[in-house]
CSV table of C-alpha atoms in Angstrom, one decimal:
chain,number,residue,atom,x,y,z
A,270,ILE,CA,35.3,-25.7,0.0
A,271,ASN,CA,33.1,-24.8,2.9
A,272,ASN,CA,29.8,-26.6,2.7
A,273,THR,CA,27.4,-24.7,4.8
A,274,TYR,CA,23.9,-26.0,5.4
A,275,HIS,CA,21.2,-23.3,4.9
A,276,SER,CA,18.2,-23.6,7.2
A,277,ALA,CA,16.0,-21.7,4.7
A,278,MET,CA,14.5,-24.2,2.4
A,279,MET,CA,12.1,-23.5,-0.5
A,280,ILE,CA,8.7,-25.1,-0.1
A,281,ARG,CA,7.5,-27.2,-3.1
A,282,ALA,CA,4.3,-26.0,-4.6
A,283,ARG,CA,2.5,-29.3,-3.9
A,284,ARG,CA,3.4,-29.1,-0.2
A,285,ILE,CA,1.7,-25.7,0.3
A,286,PRO,CA,-2.0,-26.9,0.6
A,287,PRO,CA,-1.2,-29.6,3.1
A,288,LEU,CA,0.8,-27.1,5.1
A,289,LEU,CA,-2.0,-24.5,5.0
A,290,SER,CA,-4.5,-27.2,6.0
A,291,ARG,CA,-3.0,-27.4,9.5
A,292,VAL,CA,-4.6,-24.0,10.3
A,293,THR,CA,-8.1,-25.1,9.3
A,294,GLY,CA,-10.7,-26.6,11.6
A,295,ASN,CA,-12.7,-25.2,14.5
A,296,GLY,CA,-14.5,-22.8,12.2
A,297,ILE,CA,-11.5,-21.8,10.1
A,298,TYR,CA,-12.6,-22.7,6.5
A,299,ARG,CA,-10.0,-21.3,4.1
A,300,VAL,CA,-6.3,-20.4,4.2
A,301,LEU,CA,-4.3,-18.5,1.6
A,302,LEU,CA,-0.6,-17.8,1.0
A,303,LEU,CA,-0.3,-14.5,-0.9
A,304,ASP,CA,2.4,-12.1,-2.0
A,305,ALA,CA,2.1,-8.3,-1.6
A,306,ASP,CA,0.8,-8.0,-5.2
A,307,GLY,CA,-2.2,-10.3,-4.5
A,308,GLU,CA,-0.7,-13.2,-6.3
A,309,LEU,CA,-2.0,-16.5,-4.9
A,310,LEU,CA,0.8,-18.9,-4.1
A,311,GLY,CA,-1.4,-21.5,-2.6
A,312,HIS,CA,-4.6,-22.1,-0.7
A,313,TYR,CA,-6.6,-24.7,1.1
A,314,ASP,CA,-10.3,-25.0,1.7
A,315,ASP,CA,-11.6,-27.1,4.5
A,316,GLY,CA,-14.3,-29.6,3.4
A,317,GLU,CA,-15.6,-31.1,0.2
A,318,SER,CA,-15.3,-29.2,-3.0
A,319,ASP,CA,-18.0,-29.3,-5.6
A,320,SER,CA,-17.1,-31.5,-8.5
A,321,VAL,CA,-17.9,-30.3,-12.0
A,322,SER,CA,-19.5,-32.8,-14.4
A,323,GLU,CA,-18.3,-33.4,-17.9
A,324,ASN,CA,-21.5,-31.8,-19.3
A,325,SER,CA,-21.3,-28.6,-17.3
A,326,VAL,CA,-19.8,-25.4,-18.7
A,327,ARG,CA,-17.1,-23.8,-16.7
A,328,ALA,CA,-16.6,-20.0,-16.6
A,329,GLU,CA,-13.5,-18.6,-18.4
A,330,SER,CA,-12.0,-17.9,-15.0
A,331,ASP,CA,-11.5,-20.7,-12.5
A,332,ASP,CA,-11.9,-18.0,-9.9
A,333,VAL,CA,-15.6,-17.7,-10.4
A,334,PRO,CA,-17.2,-19.9,-7.8
A,335,PRO,CA,-20.4,-21.8,-8.2
A,336,PRO,CA,-23.5,-20.1,-6.6
A,337,PRO,CA,-23.9,-21.1,-3.0
A,338,ARG,CA,-26.6,-23.6,-2.2
A,339,SER,CA,-27.8,-25.5,0.8
A,340,GLU,CA,-28.7,-29.2,1.1
A,341,GLU,CA,-32.3,-28.2,1.8
A,342,GLY,CA,-32.6,-26.1,-1.3
A,343,GLY,CA,-33.2,-23.0,0.7
A,344,ARG,CA,-30.9,-20.2,1.8
A,345,ALA,CA,-27.2,-21.1,1.7
A,346,SER,CA,-25.4,-21.9,4.9
A,347,ARG,CA,-23.1,-19.4,6.4
A,348,ARG,CA,-20.1,-21.7,5.5
A,349,ASP,CA,-21.2,-21.9,1.9
A,350,ARG,CA,-21.7,-18.1,1.7
A,351,ILE,CA,-18.1,-17.7,3.1
A,352,LEU,CA,-16.6,-20.0,0.6
A,353,SER,CA,-18.6,-18.6,-2.3
A,354,VAL,CA,-16.0,-15.9,-2.8
A,355,GLY,CA,-13.3,-16.9,-5.2
A,356,VAL,CA,-9.7,-17.3,-3.9
A,357,GLY,CA,-8.2,-15.0,-6.5
A,358,ALA,CA,-10.7,-12.2,-5.8
A,359,LEU,CA,-10.2,-12.7,-2.0
A,360,GLY,CA,-6.5,-12.5,-2.4
A,361,SER,CA,-6.7,-9.2,-4.3
A,362,ILE,CA,-9.0,-7.7,-1.7
A,363,ILE,CA,-6.8,-8.8,1.2
A,364,THR,CA,-3.6,-7.4,-0.3
A,365,ASN,CA,-5.4,-4.1,-1.1
A,366,VAL,CA,-6.5,-3.8,2.6
A,367,VAL,CA,-3.0,-4.7,3.8
A,368,GLY,CA,-1.5,-2.1,1.5
A,369,ASP,CA,-3.9,0.5,2.8
A,370,TYR,CA,-3.0,-0.3,6.4
A,371,ASP,CA,0.7,-0.2,5.6
A,372,ARG,CA,0.4,3.2,3.9
A,373,ALA,CA,-1.7,4.5,6.8
A,374,GLY,CA,0.8,3.4,9.3
A,375,TYR,CA,3.6,4.9,7.3
A,376,ASP,CA,1.7,8.2,7.1
A,377,LEU,CA,0.7,8.3,10.7
A,378,LEU,CA,4.1,7.2,12.2
A,379,GLY,CA,6.3,9.2,9.9
A,380,GLN,CA,8.9,8.2,7.4
A,381,GLY,CA,10.7,5.0,8.3
A,382,ALA,CA,8.9,4.5,11.6
A,383,ALA,CA,6.2,2.1,10.4
A,384,GLY,CA,7.1,-1.5,10.5
A,385,PRO,CA,5.6,-4.3,8.4
A,386,LEU,CA,2.1,-5.5,9.2
A,387,GLY,CA,2.2,-8.1,12.0
A,388,SER,CA,-1.4,-9.2,12.0
A,389,LEU,CA,-4.8,-7.9,11.3
A,390,VAL,CA,-8.3,-9.4,11.9
A,391,VAL,CA,-11.3,-8.0,10.1
A,392,GLU,CA,-14.8,-8.8,11.3
A,393,LEU,CA,-17.5,-9.0,8.7
A,394,GLU,CA,-21.2,-9.8,8.9
A,395,VAL,CA,-20.7,-13.5,8.0
A,396,ALA,CA,-17.0,-14.1,8.5
A,397,ARG,CA,-13.8,-13.1,10.2
A,398,ILE,CA,-10.7,-12.7,8.0
A,399,GLY,CA,-7.3,-12.9,9.7
A,400,ILE,CA,-4.1,-11.8,8.0
A,401,ALA,CA,-0.5,-12.3,9.3
A,402,SER,CA,2.9,-11.6,7.8
A,403,ALA,CA,5.0,-14.4,6.5
A,404,GLY,CA,7.9,-12.0,6.0
A,405,GLY,CA,9.3,-10.2,3.0
A,406,GLY,CA,6.0,-9.1,1.5
A,407,TYR,CA,4.2,-12.4,1.9
A,408,TYR,CA,1.1,-13.0,3.9
A,409,VAL,CA,-1.0,-15.8,5.2
A,410,ALA,CA,-4.8,-15.2,5.4
A,411,ALA,CA,-7.6,-17.2,6.8
A,412,VAL,CA,-11.4,-17.0,6.4
A,413,ALA,CA,-13.3,-18.2,9.4
A,414,ASP,CA,-16.8,-18.2,10.9
A,415,VAL,CA,-17.8,-15.2,13.0
A,416,SER,CA,-17.9,-17.6,16.0
A,417,VAL,CA,-14.2,-18.3,15.9
A,418,GLU,CA,-12.3,-16.7,18.8
A,419,LEU,CA,-10.0,-13.9,17.7
A,420,GLY,CA,-7.1,-15.2,19.7
A,421,LEU,CA,-7.3,-18.6,18.0
A,422,LEU,CA,-7.4,-17.2,14.5
A,423,ARG,CA,-4.6,-14.8,15.2
A,424,SER,CA,-2.3,-17.3,16.9
A,425,ARG,CA,-2.7,-20.0,14.2
A,426,LEU,CA,-1.9,-17.5,11.5
A,427,ALA,CA,1.1,-16.0,13.4
A,428,ALA,CA,2.5,-19.5,13.9
A,429,LEU,CA,2.1,-20.4,10.3
A,430,GLY,CA,3.6,-17.0,9.2
A,431,SER,CA,6.6,-17.5,11.4
A,432,PHE,CA,7.0,-21.1,10.1
A,433,LEU,CA,6.9,-19.9,6.4
A,434,GLU,CA,9.1,-16.9,6.9
A,435,ASP,CA,12.4,-18.6,6.0
A,436,SER,CA,10.9,-20.5,3.1
A,437,VAL,CA,9.3,-17.5,1.4
A,438,ALA,CA,12.5,-15.5,1.9
A,439,SER,CA,14.1,-17.8,-0.6
A,440,LEU,CA,11.5,-16.8,-3.2
A,441,MET,CA,12.8,-13.2,-3.3
């Protein structure tokens, strides 16, 4: 019997958030691991999360975030506004955008000529969203402040996507 060691190892679910946390910092607040259907495989938010008291009523969906608030009672900080979007909704939006870009590339470049999405950075009014392929229909995405350098965001996501490629291949 030939015992061959396979370099592709499946990542345990509890290990995903600490792995994703390595990308955060320097204005990168949230990182997600998604499949092509928008299913959230894991995420990490940089910073403290709001705790829910026993007397408070939670929404039916855990994806509904609390309203953004600031320490001074005024307008919410940019970071709070960025993190106020639920991770499930964000994952769905991101995979829809990726799907549109894939279809557009396929249509523009002809049948079979379009390759998978390498990376994409979308600049919004309050945030930058970076997306990189993790191989086989899986993506890593990060939500960052508008002040984050595009190269930093793209390079961190590309490195994480490359690192995860073998692990997510075992999920297929």
